[in-house]
Amino acid sequence: MVPTKGSSIMPATLVAPHAPTTVLVEDLEAMERAVALYASDMPTGYRLQGSEDSNLVGWIMQGVARLGREEIRQRASRLRGHRKLWLRGMTTAEIDRRHKVRFPSKRRLGIAESMASTTVFWISVAPAARVLPAVIDGPCPKCDGAGKVWGNWVIDDASGWYEEGYASCWVCQDGGAA
């Protein structure tokens, strides 16, 4: 595929397709679907074509074929990590820079995320696909990559009992809410 002037194809996807995979759309959670749509030939200004748009399924599969299953999962995990930090106002300039390298078009990413979340309504996510970690691309801005934070931890509100010490970082460790 050769990009033309004004083309909306993501530069990082101009690679040879990966080996055929047996991935089904059901095997991809919403962030993975968004990454696949971003990497596909889906027009940036695309609008939904009815309640069950078969074009989206084709583009999701095209994105998976372009990047490969593992790359889709890795980028989706980092996208989830960026969203987690962004929602809390905790992104750093370096984390934002790396995110922009992966997803240069904010508009295209927004449309890909919107279209991907729409597909979840008519193609549910398999239970095994729902476990996607939030990966922070760089050191955690809360614990600076240590994985733990110091604090006063309430044990019993009624008695005022608390403990002081380290606990797992609620931002970068698996126990944190996404």
PDB file of C-alpha atoms in Angstrom:
ATOM      1  CA  MET A   1       0.000   0.000   0.000  1.00  0.00           C
ATOM      2  CA  VAL A   2       1.412   3.369  -0.965  1.00  0.00           C
ATOM      3  CA  PRO A   3       0.189   6.438   0.905  1.00  0.00           C
ATOM      4  CA  THR A   4      -1.141   9.251  -1.206  1.00  0.00           C
ATOM      5  CA  LYS A   5      -1.165  12.950  -0.447  1.00  0.00           C
ATOM      6  CA  GLY A   6      -3.758  13.622   2.222  1.00  0.00           C
ATOM      7  CA  SER A   7      -3.926   9.930   3.141  1.00  0.00           C
ATOM      8  CA  SER A   8      -5.111   9.176   6.658  1.00  0.00           C
ATOM      9  CA  ILE A   9      -3.183   5.911   7.002  1.00  0.00           C
ATOM     10  CA  MET A  10      -1.179   5.615  10.187  1.00  0.00           C
ATOM     11  CA  PRO A  11       2.552   5.697   9.270  1.00  0.00           C
ATOM     12  CA  ALA A  12       3.470   2.923  11.692  1.00  0.00           C
ATOM     13  CA  THR A  13       1.152   0.514   9.878  1.00  0.00           C
ATOM     14  CA  LEU A  14       2.866   0.666   6.509  1.00  0.00           C
ATOM     15  CA  VAL A  15       4.372  -2.769   7.020  1.00  0.00           C
ATOM     16  CA  ALA A  16       3.822  -6.181   5.519  1.00  0.00           C
ATOM     17  CA  PRO A  17       0.873  -8.060   7.022  1.00  0.00           C
ATOM     18  CA  HIS A  18       1.703 -10.521   9.774  1.00  0.00           C
ATOM     19  CA  ALA A  19       1.089 -14.231   9.526  1.00  0.00           C
ATOM     20  CA  PRO A  20      -2.628 -15.038   9.424  1.00  0.00           C
ATOM     21  CA  THR A  21      -4.187 -15.268  12.840  1.00  0.00           C
ATOM     22  CA  THR A  22      -7.260 -17.025  14.111  1.00  0.00           C
ATOM     23  CA  VAL A  23      -8.275 -14.080  16.270  1.00  0.00           C
ATOM     24  CA  LEU A  24     -11.988 -13.363  16.369  1.00  0.00           C
ATOM     25  CA  VAL A  25     -13.425  -9.946  17.176  1.00  0.00           C
ATOM     26  CA  GLU A  26     -14.865 -11.518  20.350  1.00  0.00           C
ATOM     27  CA  ASP A  27     -11.277 -12.230  21.449  1.00  0.00           C
ATOM     28  CA  LEU A  28     -10.480  -8.496  21.503  1.00  0.00           C
ATOM     29  CA  GLU A  29     -11.582  -6.114  24.212  1.00  0.00           C
ATOM     30  CA  ALA A  30     -12.583  -2.524  23.394  1.00  0.00           C
ATOM     31  CA  MET A  31      -9.098  -0.936  23.606  1.00  0.00           C
ATOM     32  CA  GLU A  32      -7.656  -3.672  21.389  1.00  0.00           C
ATOM     33  CA  ARG A  33     -10.418  -3.074  18.869  1.00  0.00           C
ATOM     34  CA  ALA A  34      -9.654   0.661  18.953  1.00  0.00           C
ATOM     35  CA  VAL A  35      -5.955   0.058  18.245  1.00  0.00           C
ATOM     36  CA  ALA A  36      -6.855  -2.280  15.373  1.00  0.00           C
ATOM     37  CA  LEU A  37      -9.256   0.275  13.892  1.00  0.00           C
ATOM     38  CA  TYR A  38      -6.622   3.008  14.226  1.00  0.00           C
ATOM     39  CA  ALA A  39      -4.140   0.829  12.307  1.00  0.00           C
ATOM     40  CA  SER A  40      -6.645  -0.087   9.593  1.00  0.00           C
ATOM     41  CA  ASP A  41      -7.792   1.689   6.447  1.00  0.00           C
ATOM     42  CA  MET A  42     -10.904   2.992   8.234  1.00  0.00           C
ATOM     43  CA  PRO A  43     -11.454   6.567   7.006  1.00  0.00           C
ATOM     44  CA  THR A  44     -10.733   9.078   9.754  1.00  0.00           C
ATOM     45  CA  GLY A  45     -14.091  10.768   9.224  1.00  0.00           C
ATOM     46  CA  TYR A  46     -16.026   7.487   9.262  1.00  0.00           C
ATOM     47  CA  ARG A  47     -19.555   7.457  10.686  1.00  0.00           C
ATOM     48  CA  LEU A  48     -21.471   4.399  11.831  1.00  0.00           C
ATOM     49  CA  GLN A  49     -23.534   2.725   9.075  1.00  0.00           C
ATOM     50  CA  GLY A  50     -26.393   1.239  11.079  1.00  0.00           C
ATOM     51  CA  SER A  51     -26.677  -0.674  14.304  1.00  0.00           C
ATOM     52  CA  GLU A  52     -24.369  -3.522  13.187  1.00  0.00           C
ATOM     53  CA  ASP A  53     -21.716  -2.190  10.835  1.00  0.00           C
ATOM     54  CA  SER A  54     -19.858  -5.020   9.089  1.00  0.00           C
ATOM     55  CA  ASN A  55     -17.255  -2.546   7.784  1.00  0.00           C
ATOM     56  CA  LEU A  56     -15.930  -2.145  11.318  1.00  0.00           C
ATOM     57  CA  VAL A  57     -15.403  -5.883  11.725  1.00  0.00           C
ATOM     58  CA  GLY A  58     -13.413  -5.965   8.479  1.00  0.00           C
ATOM     59  CA  TRP A  59     -11.252  -3.036   9.556  1.00  0.00           C
ATOM     60  CA  ILE A  60     -10.646  -4.538  12.995  1.00  0.00           C
ATOM     61  CA  MET A  61      -9.433  -7.738  11.360  1.00  0.00           C
ATOM     62  CA  GLN A  62      -7.314  -5.715   8.916  1.00  0.00           C
ATOM     63  CA  GLY A  63      -5.658  -3.877  11.824  1.00  0.00           C
ATOM     64  CA  VAL A  64      -4.917  -7.171  13.592  1.00  0.00           C
ATOM     65  CA  ALA A  65      -3.407  -8.565  10.387  1.00  0.00           C
ATOM     66  CA  ARG A  66      -1.252  -5.438   9.997  1.00  0.00           C
ATOM     67  CA  LEU A  67       0.151  -5.192  13.495  1.00  0.00           C
ATOM     68  CA  GLY A  68      -0.191  -8.744  14.791  1.00  0.00           C
ATOM     69  CA  ARG A  69      -2.014  -9.902  17.897  1.00  0.00           C
ATOM     70  CA  GLU A  70       0.815  -9.213  20.354  1.00  0.00           C
ATOM     71  CA  GLU A  71       1.465  -5.664  19.091  1.00  0.00           C
ATOM     72  CA  ILE A  72      -2.272  -4.903  19.262  1.00  0.00           C
ATOM     73  CA  ARG A  73      -2.367  -6.103  22.872  1.00  0.00           C
ATOM     74  CA  GLN A  74       0.779  -4.170  23.831  1.00  0.00           C
ATOM     75  CA  ARG A  75      -0.446  -0.893  22.305  1.00  0.00           C
ATOM     76  CA  ALA A  76      -3.889  -1.352  23.859  1.00  0.00           C
ATOM     77  CA  SER A  77      -2.335  -1.906  27.305  1.00  0.00           C
ATOM     78  CA  ARG A  78      -0.295   1.265  26.929  1.00  0.00           C
ATOM     79  CA  LEU A  79      -3.362   3.154  25.684  1.00  0.00           C
ATOM     80  CA  ARG A  80      -5.254   1.978  28.773  1.00  0.00           C
ATOM     81  CA  GLY A  81      -2.334   3.079  30.976  1.00  0.00           C
ATOM     82  CA  HIS A  82      -2.283   6.505  29.329  1.00  0.00           C
ATOM     83  CA  ARG A  83      -6.047   6.893  29.797  1.00  0.00           C
ATOM     84  CA  LYS A  84      -5.718   5.905  33.448  1.00  0.00           C
ATOM     85  CA  LEU A  85      -3.097   8.612  34.035  1.00  0.00           C
ATOM     86  CA  TRP A  86      -4.872  11.188  31.861  1.00  0.00           C
ATOM     87  CA  LEU A  87      -8.128  10.806  33.780  1.00  0.00           C
ATOM     88  CA  ARG A  88      -6.253  11.574  37.000  1.00  0.00           C
ATOM     89  CA  GLY A  89      -4.252  14.468  35.509  1.00  0.00           C
ATOM     90  CA  MET A  90      -1.032  12.514  36.056  1.00  0.00           C
ATOM     91  CA  THR A  91       0.529  12.245  32.603  1.00  0.00           C
ATOM     92  CA  THR A  92       4.063  13.543  32.193  1.00  0.00           C
ATOM     93  CA  ALA A  93       5.536  15.241  29.131  1.00  0.00           C
ATOM     94  CA  GLU A  94       7.509  12.073  28.305  1.00  0.00           C
ATOM     95  CA  ILE A  95       4.488   9.777  28.637  1.00  0.00           C
ATOM     96  CA  ASP A  96       2.438  12.147  26.453  1.00  0.00           C
ATOM     97  CA  ARG A  97       5.260  12.245  23.864  1.00  0.00           C
ATOM     98  CA  ARG A  98       5.406   8.454  23.613  1.00  0.00           C
ATOM     99  CA  HIS A  99       1.613   8.294  23.358  1.00  0.00           C
ATOM    100  CA  LYS A 100       1.668  10.831  20.488  1.00  0.00           C
ATOM    101  CA  VAL A 101       4.320   8.770  18.666  1.00  0.00           C
ATOM    102  CA  ARG A 102       2.048   5.711  18.844  1.00  0.00           C
ATOM    103  CA  PHE A 103      -1.143   7.644  18.048  1.00  0.00           C
ATOM    104  CA  PRO A 104      -0.258  10.831  16.129  1.00  0.00           C
ATOM    105  CA  SER A 105      -3.851  11.703  15.213  1.00  0.00           C
ATOM    106  CA  LYS A 106      -5.934  12.544  18.279  1.00  0.00           C
ATOM    107  CA  ARG A 107      -9.049  12.796  16.100  1.00  0.00           C
ATOM    108  CA  ARG A 108      -8.508   9.385  14.493  1.00  0.00           C
ATOM    109  CA  LEU A 109      -7.900   7.785  17.893  1.00  0.00           C
ATOM    110  CA  GLY A 110     -11.107   9.303  19.250  1.00  0.00           C
ATOM    111  CA  ILE A 111     -13.121   7.953  16.324  1.00  0.00           C
ATOM    112  CA  ALA A 112     -11.429   4.534  16.600  1.00  0.00           C
ATOM    113  CA  GLU A 113     -12.238   4.378  20.329  1.00  0.00           C
ATOM    114  CA  SER A 114     -15.832   5.426  19.724  1.00  0.00           C
ATOM    115  CA  MET A 115     -16.357   2.901  16.931  1.00  0.00           C
ATOM    116  CA  ALA A 116     -14.643   0.141  18.945  1.00  0.00           C
ATOM    117  CA  SER A 117     -16.861   0.733  21.968  1.00  0.00           C
ATOM    118  CA  THR A 118     -19.894   0.616  19.683  1.00  0.00           C
ATOM    119  CA  THR A 119     -18.910  -2.851  18.452  1.00  0.00           C
ATOM    120  CA  VAL A 120     -19.049  -4.128  22.043  1.00  0.00           C
ATOM    121  CA  PHE A 121     -22.841  -3.639  21.975  1.00  0.00           C
ATOM    122  CA  TRP A 122     -23.341  -6.150  19.146  1.00  0.00           C
ATOM    123  CA  ILE A 123     -20.227  -8.330  19.470  1.00  0.00           C
ATOM    124  CA  SER A 124     -19.667  -9.002  23.152  1.00  0.00           C
ATOM    125  CA  VAL A 125     -16.178  -9.464  24.548  1.00  0.00           C
ATOM    126  CA  ALA A 126     -15.224 -13.009  25.530  1.00  0.00           C
ATOM    127  CA  PRO A 127     -14.566 -13.319  29.298  1.00  0.00           C
ATOM    128  CA  ALA A 128     -10.916 -14.307  28.716  1.00  0.00           C
ATOM    129  CA  ALA A 129     -10.333 -11.128  26.667  1.00  0.00           C
ATOM    130  CA  ARG A 130     -11.493  -8.803  29.445  1.00  0.00           C
ATOM    131  CA  VAL A 131      -8.204  -8.997  31.344  1.00  0.00           C
ATOM    132  CA  LEU A 132      -6.102  -6.245  29.773  1.00  0.00           C
ATOM    133  CA  PRO A 133      -3.555  -4.613  32.070  1.00  0.00           C
ATOM    134  CA  ALA A 134      -2.978  -0.865  32.147  1.00  0.00           C
ATOM    135  CA  VAL A 135       0.717  -0.414  31.304  1.00  0.00           C
ATOM    136  CA  ILE A 136       2.439   2.899  31.969  1.00  0.00           C
ATOM    137  CA  ASP A 137       5.016   3.697  29.303  1.00  0.00           C
ATOM    138  CA  GLY A 138       7.848   4.899  31.510  1.00  0.00           C
ATOM    139  CA  PRO A 139       8.232   5.389  35.243  1.00  0.00           C
ATOM    140  CA  CYS A 140       5.026   5.777  37.211  1.00  0.00           C
ATOM    141  CA  PRO A 141       4.458   9.437  38.111  1.00  0.00           C
ATOM    142  CA  LYS A 142       3.099   8.463  41.544  1.00  0.00           C
ATOM    143  CA  CYS A 143       5.842   6.124  42.812  1.00  0.00           C
ATOM    144  CA  ASP A 144       8.599   6.854  40.243  1.00  0.00           C
ATOM    145  CA  GLY A 145       8.632   3.196  39.251  1.00  0.00           C
ATOM    146  CA  ALA A 146       9.142   1.799  42.767  1.00  0.00           C
ATOM    147  CA  GLY A 147       5.780   0.004  42.726  1.00  0.00           C
ATOM    148  CA  LYS A 148       4.952   1.095  46.276  1.00  0.00           C
ATOM    149  CA  VAL A 149       3.921   4.262  48.083  1.00  0.00           C
ATOM    150  CA  TRP A 150       4.236   5.387  51.708  1.00  0.00           C
ATOM    151  CA  GLY A 151       1.097   6.358  53.532  1.00  0.00           C
ATOM    152  CA  ASN A 152      -1.182   6.186  56.535  1.00  0.00           C
ATOM    153  CA  TRP A 153      -3.605   3.347  55.910  1.00  0.00           C
ATOM    154  CA  VAL A 154      -6.898   3.333  57.790  1.00  0.00           C
ATOM    155  CA  ILE A 155      -7.582  -0.055  59.336  1.00  0.00           C
ATOM    156  CA  ASP A 156     -10.689   0.783  61.368  1.00  0.00           C
ATOM    157  CA  ASP A 157     -12.532   4.094  60.990  1.00  0.00           C
ATOM    158  CA  ALA A 158     -14.564   3.714  64.173  1.00  0.00           C
ATOM    159  CA  SER A 159     -11.568   3.316  66.482  1.00  0.00           C
ATOM    160  CA  GLY A 160      -9.202   5.550  64.519  1.00  0.00           C
ATOM    161  CA  TRP A 161      -6.760   2.680  64.093  1.00  0.00           C
ATOM    162  CA  TYR A 162      -4.355   3.153  61.217  1.00  0.00           C
ATOM    163  CA  GLU A 163      -1.046   1.751  60.090  1.00  0.00           C
ATOM    164  CA  GLU A 164       1.807   3.649  58.540  1.00  0.00           C
ATOM    165  CA  GLY A 165       4.018   2.100  55.892  1.00  0.00           C
ATOM    166  CA  TYR A 166       4.366   1.033  52.287  1.00  0.00           C
ATOM    167  CA  ALA A 167       1.583  -0.361  50.142  1.00  0.00           C
ATOM    168  CA  SER A 168       1.372  -1.268  46.463  1.00  0.00           C
ATOM    169  CA  CYS A 169       1.155   1.769  44.199  1.00  0.00           C
ATOM    170  CA  TRP A 170      -2.504   2.273  43.297  1.00  0.00           C
ATOM    171  CA  VAL A 171      -1.528   3.701  39.890  1.00  0.00           C
ATOM    172  CA  CYS A 172       0.937   1.260  38.350  1.00  0.00           C
ATOM    173  CA  GLN A 173       0.325  -2.012  40.183  1.00  0.00           C
ATOM    174  CA  ASP A 174      -2.359  -4.492  39.113  1.00  0.00           C
ATOM    175  CA  GLY A 175      -4.564  -3.729  42.108  1.00  0.00           C
ATOM    176  CA  GLY A 176      -5.247  -0.162  40.895  1.00  0.00           C
ATOM    177  CA  ALA A 177      -8.629   0.606  39.344  1.00  0.00           C
ATOM    178  CA  ALA A 178      -8.440   1.297  35.634  1.00  0.00           C
TER     179      ALA A 178
END
